[in-house]
Coordinates of C-alpha atoms and ligand atoms in Angstrom, one line a residue:
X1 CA -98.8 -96.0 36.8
X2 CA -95.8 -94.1 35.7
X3 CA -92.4 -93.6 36.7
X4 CA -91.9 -90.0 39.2
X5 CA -90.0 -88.1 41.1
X6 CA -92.1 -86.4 43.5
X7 CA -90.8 -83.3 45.8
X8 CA -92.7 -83.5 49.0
X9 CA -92.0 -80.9 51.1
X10 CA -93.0 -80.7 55.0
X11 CA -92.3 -84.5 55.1
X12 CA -91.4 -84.3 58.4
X13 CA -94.1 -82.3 60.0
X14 CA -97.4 -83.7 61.6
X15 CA -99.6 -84.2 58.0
X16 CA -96.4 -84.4 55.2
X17 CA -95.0 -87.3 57.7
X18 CA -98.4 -89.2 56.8
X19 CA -97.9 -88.3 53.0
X20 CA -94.7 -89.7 52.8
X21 CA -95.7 -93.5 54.3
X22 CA -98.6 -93.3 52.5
X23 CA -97.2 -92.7 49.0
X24 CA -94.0 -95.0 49.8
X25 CA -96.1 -97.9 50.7
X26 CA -98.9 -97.1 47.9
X27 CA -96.4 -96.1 44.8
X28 CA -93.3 -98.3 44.7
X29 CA -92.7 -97.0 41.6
X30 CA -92.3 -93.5 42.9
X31 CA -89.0 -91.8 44.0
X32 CA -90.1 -89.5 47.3
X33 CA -87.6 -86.7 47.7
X34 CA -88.6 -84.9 50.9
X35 CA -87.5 -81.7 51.7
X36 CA -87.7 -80.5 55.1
X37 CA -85.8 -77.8 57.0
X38 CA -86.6 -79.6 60.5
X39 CA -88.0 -76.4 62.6
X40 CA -89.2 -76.8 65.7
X41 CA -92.5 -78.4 64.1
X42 CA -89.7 -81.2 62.2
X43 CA -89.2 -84.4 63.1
X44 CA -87.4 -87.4 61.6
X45 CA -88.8 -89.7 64.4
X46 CA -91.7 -89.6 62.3
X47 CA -90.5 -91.3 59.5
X48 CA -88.1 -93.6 61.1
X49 CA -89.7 -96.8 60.3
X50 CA -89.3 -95.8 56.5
X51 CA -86.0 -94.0 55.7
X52 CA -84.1 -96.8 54.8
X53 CA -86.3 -97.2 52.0
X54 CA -84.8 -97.3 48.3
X55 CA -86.9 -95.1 46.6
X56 CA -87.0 -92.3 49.2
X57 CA -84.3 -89.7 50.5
X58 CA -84.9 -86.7 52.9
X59 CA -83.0 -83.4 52.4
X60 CA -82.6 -80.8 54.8
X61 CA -83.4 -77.2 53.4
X62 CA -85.3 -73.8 53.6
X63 CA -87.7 -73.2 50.8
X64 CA -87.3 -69.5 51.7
X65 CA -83.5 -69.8 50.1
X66 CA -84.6 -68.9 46.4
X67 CA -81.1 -70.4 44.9
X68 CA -81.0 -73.3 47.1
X69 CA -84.3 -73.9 46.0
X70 CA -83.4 -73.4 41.9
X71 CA -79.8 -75.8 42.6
X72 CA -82.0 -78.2 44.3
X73 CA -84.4 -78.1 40.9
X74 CA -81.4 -79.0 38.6
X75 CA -80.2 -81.8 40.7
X76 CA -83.4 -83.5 41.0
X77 CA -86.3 -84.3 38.2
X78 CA -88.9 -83.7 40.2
X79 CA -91.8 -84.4 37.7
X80 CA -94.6 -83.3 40.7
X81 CA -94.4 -81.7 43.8
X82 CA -97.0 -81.8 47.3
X83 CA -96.2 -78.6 48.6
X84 CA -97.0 -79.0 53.0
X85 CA -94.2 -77.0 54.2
X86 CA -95.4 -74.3 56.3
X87 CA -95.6 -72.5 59.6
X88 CA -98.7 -73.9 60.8
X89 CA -99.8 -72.8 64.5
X90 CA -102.2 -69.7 64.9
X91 CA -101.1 -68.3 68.5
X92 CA -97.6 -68.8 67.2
X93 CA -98.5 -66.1 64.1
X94 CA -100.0 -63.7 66.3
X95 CA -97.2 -63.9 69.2
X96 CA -94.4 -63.4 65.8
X97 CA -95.9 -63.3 62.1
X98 CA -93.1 -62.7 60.5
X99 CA -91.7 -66.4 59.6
X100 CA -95.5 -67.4 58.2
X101 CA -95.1 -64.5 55.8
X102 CA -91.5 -65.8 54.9
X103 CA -92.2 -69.2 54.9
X104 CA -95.6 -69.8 53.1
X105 CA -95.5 -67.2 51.1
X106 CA -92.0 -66.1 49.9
X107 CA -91.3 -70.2 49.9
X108 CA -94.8 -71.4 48.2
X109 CA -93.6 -68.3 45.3
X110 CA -89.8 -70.3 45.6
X111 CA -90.9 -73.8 44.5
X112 CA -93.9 -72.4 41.9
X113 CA -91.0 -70.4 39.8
X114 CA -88.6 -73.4 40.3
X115 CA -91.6 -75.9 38.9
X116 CA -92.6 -74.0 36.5
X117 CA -89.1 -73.2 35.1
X118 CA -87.9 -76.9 34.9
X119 CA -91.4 -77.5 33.4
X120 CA -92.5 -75.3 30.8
X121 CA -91.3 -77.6 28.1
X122 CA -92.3 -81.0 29.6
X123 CA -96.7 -80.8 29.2
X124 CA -96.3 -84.2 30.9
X125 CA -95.2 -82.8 34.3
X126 CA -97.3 -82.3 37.4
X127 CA -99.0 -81.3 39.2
X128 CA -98.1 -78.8 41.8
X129 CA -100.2 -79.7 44.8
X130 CA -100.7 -77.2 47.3
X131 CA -102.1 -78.1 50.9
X132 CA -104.1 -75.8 52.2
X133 CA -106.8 -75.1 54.9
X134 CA -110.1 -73.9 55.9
X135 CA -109.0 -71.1 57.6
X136 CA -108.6 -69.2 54.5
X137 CA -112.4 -68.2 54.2
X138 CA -112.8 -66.7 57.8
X139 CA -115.0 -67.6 60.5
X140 CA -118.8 -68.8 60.2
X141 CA -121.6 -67.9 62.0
X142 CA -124.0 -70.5 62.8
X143 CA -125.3 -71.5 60.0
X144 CA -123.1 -72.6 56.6
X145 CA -120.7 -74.6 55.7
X146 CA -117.5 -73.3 53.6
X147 CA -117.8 -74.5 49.9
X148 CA -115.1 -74.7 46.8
X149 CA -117.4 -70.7 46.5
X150 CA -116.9 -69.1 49.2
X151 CA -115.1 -66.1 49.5
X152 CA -111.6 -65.6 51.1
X153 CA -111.5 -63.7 54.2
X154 CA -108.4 -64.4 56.1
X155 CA -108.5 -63.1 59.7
X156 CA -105.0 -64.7 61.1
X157 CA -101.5 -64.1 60.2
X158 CA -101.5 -67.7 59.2
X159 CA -104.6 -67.6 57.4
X160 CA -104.0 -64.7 55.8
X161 CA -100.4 -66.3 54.8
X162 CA -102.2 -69.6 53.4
X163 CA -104.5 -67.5 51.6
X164 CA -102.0 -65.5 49.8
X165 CA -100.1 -68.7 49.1
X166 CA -103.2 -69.9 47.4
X167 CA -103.8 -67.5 45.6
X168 CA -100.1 -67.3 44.2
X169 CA -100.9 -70.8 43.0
X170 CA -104.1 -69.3 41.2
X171 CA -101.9 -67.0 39.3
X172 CA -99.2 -69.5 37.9
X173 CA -102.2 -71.6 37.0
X174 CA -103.8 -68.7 35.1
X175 CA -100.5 -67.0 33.9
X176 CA -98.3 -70.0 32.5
X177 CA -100.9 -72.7 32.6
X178 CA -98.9 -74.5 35.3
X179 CA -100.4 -77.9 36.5
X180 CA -102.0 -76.8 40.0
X181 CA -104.8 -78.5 42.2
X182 CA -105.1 -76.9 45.9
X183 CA -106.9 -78.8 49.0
X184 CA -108.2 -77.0 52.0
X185 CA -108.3 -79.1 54.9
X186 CA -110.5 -78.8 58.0
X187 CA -108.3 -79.3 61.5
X188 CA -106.4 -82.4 61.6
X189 CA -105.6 -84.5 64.8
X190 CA -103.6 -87.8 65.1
X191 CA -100.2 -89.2 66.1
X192 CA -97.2 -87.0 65.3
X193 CA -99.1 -84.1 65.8
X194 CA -96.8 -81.2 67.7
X195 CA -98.7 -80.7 71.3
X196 CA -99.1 -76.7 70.9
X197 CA -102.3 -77.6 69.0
X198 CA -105.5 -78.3 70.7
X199 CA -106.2 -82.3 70.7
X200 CA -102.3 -83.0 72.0
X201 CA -102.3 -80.4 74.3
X202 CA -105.4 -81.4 76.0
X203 CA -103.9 -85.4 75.5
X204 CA -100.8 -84.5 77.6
X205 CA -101.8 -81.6 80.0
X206 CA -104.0 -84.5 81.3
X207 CA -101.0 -86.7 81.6
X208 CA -98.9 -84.5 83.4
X209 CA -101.7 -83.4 85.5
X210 CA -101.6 -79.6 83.9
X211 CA -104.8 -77.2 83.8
X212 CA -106.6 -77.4 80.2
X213 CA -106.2 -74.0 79.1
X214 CA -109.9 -73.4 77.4
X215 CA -109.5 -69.9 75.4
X216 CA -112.8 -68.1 76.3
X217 CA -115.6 -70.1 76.7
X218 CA -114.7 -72.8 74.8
X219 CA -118.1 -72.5 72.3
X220 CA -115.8 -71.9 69.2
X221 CA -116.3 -75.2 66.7
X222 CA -114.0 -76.9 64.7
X223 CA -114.7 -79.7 62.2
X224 CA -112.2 -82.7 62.9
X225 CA -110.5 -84.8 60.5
X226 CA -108.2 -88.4 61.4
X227 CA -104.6 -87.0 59.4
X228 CA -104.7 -90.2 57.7
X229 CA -108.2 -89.0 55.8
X230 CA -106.4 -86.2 55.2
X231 CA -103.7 -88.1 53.0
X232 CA -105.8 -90.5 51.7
X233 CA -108.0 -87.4 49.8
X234 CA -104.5 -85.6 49.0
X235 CA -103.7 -89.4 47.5
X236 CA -107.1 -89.3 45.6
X237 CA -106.4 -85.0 44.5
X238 CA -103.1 -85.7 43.7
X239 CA -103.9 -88.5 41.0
X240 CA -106.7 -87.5 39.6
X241 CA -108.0 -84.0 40.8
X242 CA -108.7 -81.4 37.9
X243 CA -105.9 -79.2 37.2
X244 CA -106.4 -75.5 38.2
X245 CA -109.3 -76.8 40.6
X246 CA -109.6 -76.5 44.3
X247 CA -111.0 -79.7 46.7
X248 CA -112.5 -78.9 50.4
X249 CA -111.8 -82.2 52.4
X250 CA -113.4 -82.1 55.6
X251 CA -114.8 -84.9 58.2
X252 CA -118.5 -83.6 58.7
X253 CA -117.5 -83.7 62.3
X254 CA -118.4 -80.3 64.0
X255 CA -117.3 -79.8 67.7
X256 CA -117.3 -77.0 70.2
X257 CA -113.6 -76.8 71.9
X258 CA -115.5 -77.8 75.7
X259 CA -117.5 -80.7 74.4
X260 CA -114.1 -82.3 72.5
X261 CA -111.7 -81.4 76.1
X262 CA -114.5 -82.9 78.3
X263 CA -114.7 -86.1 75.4
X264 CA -110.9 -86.2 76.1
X265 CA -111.2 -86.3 79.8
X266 CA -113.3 -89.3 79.9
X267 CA -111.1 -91.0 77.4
X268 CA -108.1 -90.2 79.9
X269 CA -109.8 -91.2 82.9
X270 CA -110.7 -94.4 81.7
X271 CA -107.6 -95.1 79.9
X272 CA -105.4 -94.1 83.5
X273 CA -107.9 -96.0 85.3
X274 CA -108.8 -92.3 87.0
X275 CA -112.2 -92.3 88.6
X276 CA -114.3 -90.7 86.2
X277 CA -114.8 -86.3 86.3
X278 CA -110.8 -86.4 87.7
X279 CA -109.9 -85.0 84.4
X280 CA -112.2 -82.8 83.6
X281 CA -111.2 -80.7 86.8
X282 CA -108.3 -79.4 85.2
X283 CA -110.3 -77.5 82.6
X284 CA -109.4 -73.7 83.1
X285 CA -111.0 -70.9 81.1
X286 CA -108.2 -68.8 79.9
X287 CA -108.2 -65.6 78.0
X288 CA -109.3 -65.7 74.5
X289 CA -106.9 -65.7 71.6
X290 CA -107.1 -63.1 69.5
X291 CA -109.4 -62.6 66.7
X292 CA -110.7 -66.0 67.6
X293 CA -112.6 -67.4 64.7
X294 CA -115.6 -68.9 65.7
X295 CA -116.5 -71.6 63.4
X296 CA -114.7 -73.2 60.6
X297 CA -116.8 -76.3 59.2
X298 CA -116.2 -77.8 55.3
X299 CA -118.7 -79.2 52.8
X300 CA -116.9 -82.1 51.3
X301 CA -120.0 -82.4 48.5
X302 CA -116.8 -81.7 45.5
X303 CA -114.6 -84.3 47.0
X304 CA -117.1 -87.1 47.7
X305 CA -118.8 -86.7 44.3
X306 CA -116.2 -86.3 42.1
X307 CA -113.5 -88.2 43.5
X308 CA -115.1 -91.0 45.6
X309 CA -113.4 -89.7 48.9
X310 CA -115.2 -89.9 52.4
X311 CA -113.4 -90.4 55.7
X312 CA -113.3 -93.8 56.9
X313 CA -112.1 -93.0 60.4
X314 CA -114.9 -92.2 63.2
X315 CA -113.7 -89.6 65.8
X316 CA -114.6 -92.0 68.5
X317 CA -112.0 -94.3 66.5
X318 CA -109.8 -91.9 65.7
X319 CA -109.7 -90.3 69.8
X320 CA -109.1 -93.7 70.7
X321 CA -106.0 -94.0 68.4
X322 CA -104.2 -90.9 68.9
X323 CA -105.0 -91.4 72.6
X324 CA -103.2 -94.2 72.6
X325 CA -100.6 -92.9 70.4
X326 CA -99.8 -90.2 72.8
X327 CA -99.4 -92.7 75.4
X328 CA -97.9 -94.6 74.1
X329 CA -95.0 -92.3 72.8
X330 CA -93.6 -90.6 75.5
X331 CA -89.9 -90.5 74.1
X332 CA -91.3 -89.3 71.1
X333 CA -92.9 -86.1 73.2
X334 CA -89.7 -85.0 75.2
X335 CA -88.3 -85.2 72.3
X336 CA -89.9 -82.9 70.6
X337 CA -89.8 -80.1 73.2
X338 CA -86.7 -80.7 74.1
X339 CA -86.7 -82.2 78.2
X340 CA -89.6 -82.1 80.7
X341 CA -93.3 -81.9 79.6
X342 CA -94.1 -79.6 82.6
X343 CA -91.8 -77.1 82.0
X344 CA -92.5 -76.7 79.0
X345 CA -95.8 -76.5 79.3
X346 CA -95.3 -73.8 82.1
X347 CA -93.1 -71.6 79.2
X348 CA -95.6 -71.7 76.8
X349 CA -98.9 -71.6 78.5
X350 CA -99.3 -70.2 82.1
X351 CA -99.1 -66.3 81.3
X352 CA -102.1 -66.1 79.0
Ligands
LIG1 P1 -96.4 -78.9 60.9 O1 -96.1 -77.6 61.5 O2 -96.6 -80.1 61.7 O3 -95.2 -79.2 59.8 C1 -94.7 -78.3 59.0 C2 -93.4 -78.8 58.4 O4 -92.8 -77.8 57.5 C3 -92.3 -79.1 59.5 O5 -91.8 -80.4 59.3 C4 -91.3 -78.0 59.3 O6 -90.0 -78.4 59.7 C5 -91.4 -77.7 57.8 N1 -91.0 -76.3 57.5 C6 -91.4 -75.2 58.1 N2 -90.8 -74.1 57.5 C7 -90.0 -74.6 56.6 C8 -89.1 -74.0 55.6 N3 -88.9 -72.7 55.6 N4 -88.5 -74.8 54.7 C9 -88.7 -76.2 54.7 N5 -89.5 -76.8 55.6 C10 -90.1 -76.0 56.5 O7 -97.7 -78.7 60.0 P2 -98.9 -79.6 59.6 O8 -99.9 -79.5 60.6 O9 -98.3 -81.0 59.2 O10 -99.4 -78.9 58.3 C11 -98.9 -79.2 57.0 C12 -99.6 -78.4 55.9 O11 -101.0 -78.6 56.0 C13 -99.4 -76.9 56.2 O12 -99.2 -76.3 54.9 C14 -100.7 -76.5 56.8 O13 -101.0 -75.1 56.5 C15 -101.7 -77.4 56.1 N6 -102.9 -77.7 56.9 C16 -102.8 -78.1 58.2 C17 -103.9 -78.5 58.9 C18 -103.9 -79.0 60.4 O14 -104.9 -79.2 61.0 N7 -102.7 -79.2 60.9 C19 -105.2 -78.4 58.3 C20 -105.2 -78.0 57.0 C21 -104.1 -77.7 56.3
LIG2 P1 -105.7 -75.2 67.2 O1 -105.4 -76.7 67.5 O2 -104.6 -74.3 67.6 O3 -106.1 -75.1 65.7 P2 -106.7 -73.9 64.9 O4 -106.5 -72.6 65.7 O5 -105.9 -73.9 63.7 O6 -108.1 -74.2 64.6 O7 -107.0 -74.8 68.0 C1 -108.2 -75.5 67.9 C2 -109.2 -74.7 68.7 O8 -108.9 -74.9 70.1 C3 -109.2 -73.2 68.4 O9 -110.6 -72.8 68.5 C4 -108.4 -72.7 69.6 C5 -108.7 -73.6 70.7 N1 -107.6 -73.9 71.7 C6 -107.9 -73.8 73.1 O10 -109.0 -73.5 73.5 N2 -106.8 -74.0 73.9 C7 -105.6 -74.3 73.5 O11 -104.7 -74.5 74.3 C8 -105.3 -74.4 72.1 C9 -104.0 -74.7 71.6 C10 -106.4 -74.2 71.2

């Protein structure tokens, strides 16, 4: 395989920190330059077991900055780029949109003019992979599954955000013929994940012995996906999807929010040595968020077909690992909100 210099950017969030292993231990002969501006979502604890590697460097840095962003395209020969930086947490969009419009919109347009400028004379280079999600076709009723077809209908500030960034990638496919491919992801769990989104939450509310906040009655569904899946099919899109062409990877793994916080409070029980149902009385209906989509669920049909792709991690598996990952981390969790897990938790949580 040949010789690259691949911009990764988001490396150090939950997903991009999976990338980056992946790729490094997969690709040898690949430099990884990842870019990261370390918000609150950034963390180089997730990458510490590989940073001393040769071939890969990090760089701090806001893909926002338009000239920071050029400068950084005439230092480096970045023949490819995996585009994962992002604001990524809906309550945080509705509670403040205004860094998911700057962010993944203003900085997906950044890095497309900076790519397509360095490579509009080089037919070799690419592509421009943009990670994306489900969320960008709306909410589903109870029947269907979202296909490479279905029709945008953002309802979020962050879906609406990710679908305008997709879009943008459309155009400079269509426009200047750059070298795109786009995958959107179902919801991703596993270690590293920041515990504002559901699965950690849940993992370390238990833990501390917090209520499970439960937004409304806890009947919306999401379809589940093991974050190492999730690089493993941007691995397989990367190398060989078509360019201009958009992949749906999702884990056929529907759940309602109460049956996946009651699954978790068995897990915990048994993994504490709790008697079993202890858990499980610290689920707490809370108000719902809102414009709550009610279903988001992906038919991976493109993916498996074309590319070979499936999931090779079972939830039960994959519960089981990022239970134990949680647990096993606590240093890596204070860390990441900065002290005491209860307090936090109190900041963020207890008025809704
Ligand atoms: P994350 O919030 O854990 O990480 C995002 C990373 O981007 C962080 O390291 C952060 O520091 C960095 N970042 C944010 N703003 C930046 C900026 N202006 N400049 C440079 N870096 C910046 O997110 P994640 O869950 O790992 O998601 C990664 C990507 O995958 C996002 O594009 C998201 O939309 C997409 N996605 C996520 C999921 C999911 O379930 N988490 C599902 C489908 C798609
Ligand atoms: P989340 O992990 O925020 O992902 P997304 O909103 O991108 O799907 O939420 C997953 C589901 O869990 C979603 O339906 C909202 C719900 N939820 C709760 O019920 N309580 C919580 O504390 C959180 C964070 C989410």
């Amino acid at each position: 395989m040949m010789k690259k210099t691949i911009l990764i950017t988001g490396g150090a969030g939950f997903i991009g920190s999976h990338v980056v292993r992946r790729f490094l231990k997969n690709y040898q002969q690949y430099d990884i330059v990842n870019l990261d501006m370390l918000t609150y979502a950034g963390n180089l604890e997730n990458l510490r077991d590989i940073e001393d590697s040769p071939n890969y460097k990090f760089i701090r840095g806001d893909i926002t900055d338009t000239l920071f962003i050029e400068k950084l395209f005439d230092q480096h020969p970045f023949d490819a780029v995996i585009h994962l930086a992002a604001e990524s947490h809906v309550d945080r969009s509705i509670s403040g949109p205004m860094p998911f419009i700057t962010t993944n919109i203003t900085g997906t347009v950044n890095l497309l003019e900076a790519a397509r400028k360095r490579w509009q004379d080089n037919p070799g280079s690419g592509p421009f992979h943009h990670i994306s999600t489900d969320e960008v076709y709306g909410s589903l009723g109870e029947e269907g599954l979202f296909t490479e077809e279905s029709a945008y209908d953002p309802r979020s500030p962050y879906s609406a955000s990710k679908a305008s960034s997709d879009h943008m990638v459309r155009a400079w496919f269509h426009t200047w013929n750059m070298p795109v491919v786009i995958s959107n992801c179902s919801n991703n769990y596993g270690p590293n994940q920041f515990p504002e989104k559901l699965i950690p939450l849940v993992i370390n509310n238990i833990k501390a012995g917090q209520p499970l906040p439960v937004y409304g009655k806890g009947e919306n569904i999401r379809d589940w996906l093991y974050v190492e899946d999730h690089a493993a099919a941007i691995d397989m899109i990367f190398h060989s999807g078509k360019k201009g062409e958009t992949y749906n990877v999702g884990g056929n793994n529907q759940w309602r929010n109460i049956d996946l916080v009651r699954q978790l409070c068995g897990i915990m029980d048994r993994k504490l040595g709790r008697p079993a149902g202890t858990s499980e009385k610290l689920v707490c209906f809370v108000k719902d968020r809102a414009g709550h989509d009610q279903r988001y669920a992906i038919d991976n049909t493109k993916i498996s077909s074309r590319l070979g792709w499936k999931p090779s991690v079972s939830f039960e598996q994959g519960l089981e690992r990022t239970v134990d990952w949680y647990l096993a981390n606590e240093k890596w969790i204070s860390g990441v909100i900065g002290g005491n897990y209860k307090s936090y938790y109190k900041s963020q949580y207890l008025d809704r």
